[in-house]
Short mmCIF file of C-alpha atoms in Angstrom, two decimals:
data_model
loop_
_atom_site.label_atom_id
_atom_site.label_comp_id
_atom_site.label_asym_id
_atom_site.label_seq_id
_atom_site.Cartn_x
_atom_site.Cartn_y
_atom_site.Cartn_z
CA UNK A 83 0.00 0.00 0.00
CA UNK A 84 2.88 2.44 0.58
CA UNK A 85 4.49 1.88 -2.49
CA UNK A 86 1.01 2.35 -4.21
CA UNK A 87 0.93 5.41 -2.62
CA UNK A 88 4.27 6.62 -3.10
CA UNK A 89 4.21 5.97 -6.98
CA UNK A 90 0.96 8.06 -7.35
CA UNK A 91 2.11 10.98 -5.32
CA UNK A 92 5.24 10.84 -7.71
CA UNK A 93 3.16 10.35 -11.01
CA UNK A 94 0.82 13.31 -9.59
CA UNK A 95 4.09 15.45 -8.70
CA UNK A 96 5.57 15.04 -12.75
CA UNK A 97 1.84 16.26 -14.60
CA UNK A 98 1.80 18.73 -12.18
CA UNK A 99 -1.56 17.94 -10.20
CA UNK A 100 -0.55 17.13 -6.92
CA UNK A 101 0.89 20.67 -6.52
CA UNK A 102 -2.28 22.12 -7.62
CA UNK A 103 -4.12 20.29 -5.31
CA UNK A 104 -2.29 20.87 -2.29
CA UNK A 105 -2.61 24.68 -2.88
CA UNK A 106 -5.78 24.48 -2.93
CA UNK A 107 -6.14 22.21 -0.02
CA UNK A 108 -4.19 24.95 1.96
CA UNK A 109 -5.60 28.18 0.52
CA UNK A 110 -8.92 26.53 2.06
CA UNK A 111 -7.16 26.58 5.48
CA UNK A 112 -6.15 30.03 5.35
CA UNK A 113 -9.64 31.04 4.36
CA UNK A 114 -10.65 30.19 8.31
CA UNK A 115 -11.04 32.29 10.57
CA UNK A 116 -8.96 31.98 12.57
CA UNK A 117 -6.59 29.65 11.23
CA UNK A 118 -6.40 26.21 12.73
CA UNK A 119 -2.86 26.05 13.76
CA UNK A 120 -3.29 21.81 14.12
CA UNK A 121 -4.43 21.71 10.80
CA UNK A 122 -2.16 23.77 9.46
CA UNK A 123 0.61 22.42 11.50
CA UNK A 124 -0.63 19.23 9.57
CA UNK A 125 -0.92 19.74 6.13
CA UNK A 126 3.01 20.98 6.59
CA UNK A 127 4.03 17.95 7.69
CA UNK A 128 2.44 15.86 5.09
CA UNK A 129 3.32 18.09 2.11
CA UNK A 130 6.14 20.52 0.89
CA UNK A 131 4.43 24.53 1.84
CA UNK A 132 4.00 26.43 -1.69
CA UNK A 133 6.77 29.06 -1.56
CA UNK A 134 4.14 31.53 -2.36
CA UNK A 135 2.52 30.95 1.37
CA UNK A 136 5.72 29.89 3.18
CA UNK A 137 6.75 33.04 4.60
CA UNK A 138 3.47 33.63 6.35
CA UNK A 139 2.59 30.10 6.91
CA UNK A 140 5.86 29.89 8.99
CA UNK A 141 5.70 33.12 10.59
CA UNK A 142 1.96 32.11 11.85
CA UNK A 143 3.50 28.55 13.05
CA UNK A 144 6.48 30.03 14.92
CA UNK A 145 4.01 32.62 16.66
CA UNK A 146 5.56 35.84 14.43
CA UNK A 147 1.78 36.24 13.38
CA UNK A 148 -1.28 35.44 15.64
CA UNK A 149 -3.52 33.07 13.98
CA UNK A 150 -6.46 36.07 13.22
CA UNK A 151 -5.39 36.79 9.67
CA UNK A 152 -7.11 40.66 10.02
CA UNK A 153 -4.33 41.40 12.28
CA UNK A 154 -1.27 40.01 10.41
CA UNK A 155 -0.81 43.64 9.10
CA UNK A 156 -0.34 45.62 12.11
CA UNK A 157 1.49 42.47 14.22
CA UNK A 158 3.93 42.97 11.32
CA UNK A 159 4.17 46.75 11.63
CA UNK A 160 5.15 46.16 15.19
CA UNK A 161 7.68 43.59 14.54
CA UNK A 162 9.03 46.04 12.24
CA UNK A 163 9.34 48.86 14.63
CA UNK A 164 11.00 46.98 17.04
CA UNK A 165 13.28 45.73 14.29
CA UNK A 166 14.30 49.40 13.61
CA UNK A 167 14.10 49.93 17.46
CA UNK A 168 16.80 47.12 17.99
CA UNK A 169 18.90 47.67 14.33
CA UNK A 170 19.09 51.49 15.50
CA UNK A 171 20.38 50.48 19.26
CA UNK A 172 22.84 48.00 17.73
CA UNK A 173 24.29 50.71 15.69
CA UNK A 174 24.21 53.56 18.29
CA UNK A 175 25.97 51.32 20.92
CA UNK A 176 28.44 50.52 18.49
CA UNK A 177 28.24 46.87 19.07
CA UNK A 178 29.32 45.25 15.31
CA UNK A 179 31.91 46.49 13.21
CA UNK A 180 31.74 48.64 10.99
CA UNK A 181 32.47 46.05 7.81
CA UNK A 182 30.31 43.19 9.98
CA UNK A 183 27.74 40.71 7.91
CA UNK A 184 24.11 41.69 8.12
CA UNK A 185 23.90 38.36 9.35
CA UNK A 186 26.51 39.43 12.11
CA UNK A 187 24.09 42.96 12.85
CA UNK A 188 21.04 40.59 12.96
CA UNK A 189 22.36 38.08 15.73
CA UNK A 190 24.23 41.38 17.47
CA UNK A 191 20.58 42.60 17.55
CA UNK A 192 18.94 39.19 18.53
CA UNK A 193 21.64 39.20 21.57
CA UNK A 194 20.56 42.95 22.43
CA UNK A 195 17.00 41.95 22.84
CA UNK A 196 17.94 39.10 25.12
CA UNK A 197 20.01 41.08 27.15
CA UNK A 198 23.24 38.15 26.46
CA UNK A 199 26.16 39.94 25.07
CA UNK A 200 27.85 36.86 24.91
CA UNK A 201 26.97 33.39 22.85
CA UNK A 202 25.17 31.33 25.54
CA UNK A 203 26.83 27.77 26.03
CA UNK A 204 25.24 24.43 26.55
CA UNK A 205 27.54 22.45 28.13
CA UNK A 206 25.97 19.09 27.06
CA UNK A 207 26.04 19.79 23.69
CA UNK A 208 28.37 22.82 23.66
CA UNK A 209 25.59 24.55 21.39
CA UNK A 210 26.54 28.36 20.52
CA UNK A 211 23.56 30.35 19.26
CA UNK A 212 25.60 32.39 16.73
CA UNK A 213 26.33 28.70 15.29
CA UNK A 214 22.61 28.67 15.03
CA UNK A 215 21.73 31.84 14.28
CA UNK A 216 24.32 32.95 11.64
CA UNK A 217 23.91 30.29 9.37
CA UNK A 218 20.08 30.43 8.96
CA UNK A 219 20.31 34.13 8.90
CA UNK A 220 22.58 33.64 5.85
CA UNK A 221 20.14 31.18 4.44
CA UNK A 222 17.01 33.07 4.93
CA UNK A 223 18.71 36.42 3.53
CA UNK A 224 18.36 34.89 -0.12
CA UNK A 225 14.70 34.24 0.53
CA UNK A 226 13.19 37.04 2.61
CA UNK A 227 12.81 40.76 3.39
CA UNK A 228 15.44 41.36 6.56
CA UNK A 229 12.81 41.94 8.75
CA UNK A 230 11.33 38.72 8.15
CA UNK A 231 15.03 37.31 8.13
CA UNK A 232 15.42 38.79 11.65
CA UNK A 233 12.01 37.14 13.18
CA UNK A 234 12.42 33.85 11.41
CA UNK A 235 15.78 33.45 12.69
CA UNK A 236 15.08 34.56 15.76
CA UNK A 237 12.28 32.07 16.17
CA UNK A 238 14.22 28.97 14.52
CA UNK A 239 17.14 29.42 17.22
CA UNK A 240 14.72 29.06 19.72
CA UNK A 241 13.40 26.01 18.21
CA UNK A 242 16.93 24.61 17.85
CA UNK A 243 17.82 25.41 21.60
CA UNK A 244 14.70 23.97 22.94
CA UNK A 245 16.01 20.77 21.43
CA UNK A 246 19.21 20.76 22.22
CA UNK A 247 18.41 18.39 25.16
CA UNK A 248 17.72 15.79 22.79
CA UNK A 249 20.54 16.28 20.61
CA UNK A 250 21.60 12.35 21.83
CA UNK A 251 18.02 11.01 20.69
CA UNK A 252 18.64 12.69 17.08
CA UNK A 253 22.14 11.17 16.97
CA UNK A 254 21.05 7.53 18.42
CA UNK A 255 18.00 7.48 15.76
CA UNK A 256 20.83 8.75 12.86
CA UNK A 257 22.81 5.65 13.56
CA UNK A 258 20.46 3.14 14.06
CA UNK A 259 18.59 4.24 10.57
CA UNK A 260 21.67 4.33 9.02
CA UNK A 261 22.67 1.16 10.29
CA UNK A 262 19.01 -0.36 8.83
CA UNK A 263 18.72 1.43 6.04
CA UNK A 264 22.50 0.67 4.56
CA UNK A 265 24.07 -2.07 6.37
CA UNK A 266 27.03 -2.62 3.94
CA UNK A 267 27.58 1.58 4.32
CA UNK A 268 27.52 1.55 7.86
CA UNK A 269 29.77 -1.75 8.31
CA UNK A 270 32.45 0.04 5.57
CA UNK A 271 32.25 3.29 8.31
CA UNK A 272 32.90 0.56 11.33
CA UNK A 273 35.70 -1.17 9.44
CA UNK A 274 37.69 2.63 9.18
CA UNK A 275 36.39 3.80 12.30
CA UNK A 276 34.67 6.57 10.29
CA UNK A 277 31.19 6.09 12.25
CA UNK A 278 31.63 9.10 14.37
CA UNK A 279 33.43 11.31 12.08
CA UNK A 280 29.97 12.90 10.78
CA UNK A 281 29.73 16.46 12.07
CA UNK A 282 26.04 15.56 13.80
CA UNK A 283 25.81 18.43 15.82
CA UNK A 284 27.04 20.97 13.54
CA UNK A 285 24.34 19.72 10.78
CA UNK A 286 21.53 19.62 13.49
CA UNK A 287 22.01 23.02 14.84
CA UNK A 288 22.26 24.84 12.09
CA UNK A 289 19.14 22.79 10.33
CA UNK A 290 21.74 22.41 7.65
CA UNK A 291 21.72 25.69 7.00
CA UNK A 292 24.72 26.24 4.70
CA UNK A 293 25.29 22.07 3.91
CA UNK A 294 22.26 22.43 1.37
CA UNK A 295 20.46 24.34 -0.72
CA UNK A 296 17.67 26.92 -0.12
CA UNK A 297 15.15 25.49 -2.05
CA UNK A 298 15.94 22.24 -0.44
CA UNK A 299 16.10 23.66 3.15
CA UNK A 300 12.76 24.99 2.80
CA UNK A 301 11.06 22.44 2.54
CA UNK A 302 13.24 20.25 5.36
CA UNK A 303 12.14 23.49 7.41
CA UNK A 304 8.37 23.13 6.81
CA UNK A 305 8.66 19.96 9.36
CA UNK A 306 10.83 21.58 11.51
CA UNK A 307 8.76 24.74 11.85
CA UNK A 308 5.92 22.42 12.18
CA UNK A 309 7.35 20.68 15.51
CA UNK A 310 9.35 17.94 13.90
CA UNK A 311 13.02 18.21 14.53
CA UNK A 312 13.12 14.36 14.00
CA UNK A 313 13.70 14.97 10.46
CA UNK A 314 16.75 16.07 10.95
CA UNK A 315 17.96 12.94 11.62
CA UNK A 316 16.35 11.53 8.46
CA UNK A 317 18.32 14.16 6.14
CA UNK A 318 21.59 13.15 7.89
CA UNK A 319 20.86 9.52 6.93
CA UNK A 320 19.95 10.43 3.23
CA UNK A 321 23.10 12.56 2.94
CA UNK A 322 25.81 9.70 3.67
CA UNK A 323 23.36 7.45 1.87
CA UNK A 324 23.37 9.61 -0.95
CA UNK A 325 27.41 9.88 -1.21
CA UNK A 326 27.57 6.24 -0.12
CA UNK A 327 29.83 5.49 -3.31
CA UNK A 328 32.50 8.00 -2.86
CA UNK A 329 32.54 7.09 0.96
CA UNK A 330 32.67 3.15 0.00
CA UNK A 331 35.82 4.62 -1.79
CA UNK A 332 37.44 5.76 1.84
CA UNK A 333 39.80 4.33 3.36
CA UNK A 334 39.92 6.68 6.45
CA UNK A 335 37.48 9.16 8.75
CA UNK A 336 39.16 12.48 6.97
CA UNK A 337 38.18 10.60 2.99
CA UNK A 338 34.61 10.06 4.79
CA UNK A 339 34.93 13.45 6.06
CA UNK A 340 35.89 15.45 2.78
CA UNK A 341 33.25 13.57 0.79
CA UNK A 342 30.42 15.12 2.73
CA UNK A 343 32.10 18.07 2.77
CA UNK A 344 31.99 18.50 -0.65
CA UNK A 345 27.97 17.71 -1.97
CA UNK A 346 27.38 17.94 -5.52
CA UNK A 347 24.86 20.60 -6.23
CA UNK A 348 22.62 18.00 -8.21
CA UNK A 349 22.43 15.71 -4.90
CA UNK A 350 20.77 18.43 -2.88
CA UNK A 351 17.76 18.12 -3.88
CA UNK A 352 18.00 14.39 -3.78
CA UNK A 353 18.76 14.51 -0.30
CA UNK A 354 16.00 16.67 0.84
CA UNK A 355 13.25 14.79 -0.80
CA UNK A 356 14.30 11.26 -0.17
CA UNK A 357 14.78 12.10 3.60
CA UNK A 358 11.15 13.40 3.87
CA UNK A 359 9.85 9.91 1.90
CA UNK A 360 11.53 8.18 4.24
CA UNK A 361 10.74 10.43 7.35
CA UNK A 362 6.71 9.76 6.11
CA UNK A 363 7.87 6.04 5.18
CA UNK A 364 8.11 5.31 8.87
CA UNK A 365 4.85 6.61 10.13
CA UNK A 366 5.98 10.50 11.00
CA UNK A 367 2.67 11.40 12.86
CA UNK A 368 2.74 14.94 14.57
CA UNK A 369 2.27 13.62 17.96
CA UNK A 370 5.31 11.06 17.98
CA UNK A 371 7.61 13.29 15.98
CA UNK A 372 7.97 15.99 18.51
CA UNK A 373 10.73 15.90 20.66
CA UNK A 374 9.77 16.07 24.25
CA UNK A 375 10.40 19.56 25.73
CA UNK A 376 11.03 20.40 29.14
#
């Protein structure tokens, strides 16, 4: 039955009905009044967002944006007063450098706000927010207005912080896919002691934010912003799956290392979908994909 399924959702995705469909299915949802965030929270977890709606269907999941669509416009205009509020203070009190990254003046301005002039640690996971918050800003900045940059980044750290607890879960659930999905790939990495040589938490806490692709990372992010970090793990597995060949070729952890240093452009987008069929394969349901929070 799920291959059924799978091969009509792929024969729907190539004459171009499934899309179609979908947009309708969530223009219908943002015709409520309010919006049902469970629904909507839904639909995002079983489909890719349209990049028409994503920017406001992520801002209303990550609580930018209430859920009463008549007041999107002036929540917005507030969020963009206290945007120039906070990009004026940064600049006043001198705190970037002149030549700094507007990803740099965002996450100076993000730090303002939470009154943390220095990069909060976690010592479990040694987690650094400017890890975090750089890399999606960088990401998002090719996508987005700033101010919308600012919020979603601001948001997404938060989401990657309140996980950071269960950083070992998303690493135990990497290996032991891994292990089932590719035995002969994951008994090559035992052989050269490569298992641990995957940079795990650097690709989890940036949401692989600067490993892949925008158009990719969107729609890996449309799960994330809809509560699932789980699929994190997922993408991890599909990325050393994906290079599996040129790691097979390895004969040490820095080979294994440079190969998924170095993804092919035309992979990307491999990766990204293949980890979300698989994600779904294995019964993703919104209630047992969220990571417990504390």
């Amino acid at each position: 039955m799920t291959d059924e399924r799978n091969f009509r959702s792929s024969y729907y995705e190539k004459v171009g009905c499934r899309g179609v469909e979908e947009k309708k299915s969530l223009e219908i949802l943002m015709k409520e009044k309010p919006w049902d965030k469970v629904k909507l929270k839904q639909f995002c977890l079983r489909f890719t967002v349209p990049a028409a709606y994503r920017n406001i269907v992520w801002k209303v999941l990550l609580d930018i944006l209430p859920v009463y669509p008549d007041s999107h416009e002036f929540v917005m205009e507030q969020r963009t007063a206290q945007f120039n509020d906070l990009i004026h203070a940064v600049e006043v009190l001198d705190l970037v450098e002149p030549n700094a990254s507007r990803s740099a003046v965002l996450f100076a301005m993000w730090m303002l706000e939470m009154e943390q002039r220095k990069p909060p640690l976690f010592p479990e996971t040694l987690f650094s927010s400017a890890e975090t918050f750089i890399p999606i800003a960088e990401t998002l900045q090719e996508l987005y207005d700033e101010v919308d940059v600012y919020w979603l980044t601001k948001t997404l750290t938060e989401v990657v912080k309140s996980m950071q607890k269960d950083i070992p879960k998303l690493k135990e659930a990497f290996y032991t896919m891994l292990e089932k999905e590719d035995g002969e790939l994951y008994n090559h990495l035992m052989d050269i002691n490569a298992i641990q040589i995957f940079p795990l938490l650097k690709w989890f806490n940036c949401c692989f934010a600067g490993v892949l692709d925008n158009t990719s990372l969107a729609k890996i992010w449309d799960k994330v912003c809809s509560g699932a970090p789980k699929v994190l793990s997922f993408v991890a597995v599909m990325l050393v799956i994906t290079l599996r060949r040129n790691i097979l070729k390895a004969n040490n952890a820095e080979d294994v290392l440079k190969c998924v240093s170095e993804i092919p452009e035309q992979c990307e987008e491999v990766v990204a979908n293949k980890a979300i069929e698989l994600w779904q394969y294995y019964g993703a349901q919104p209630q047992n994909d969220q990571l417990a929070k504390k």
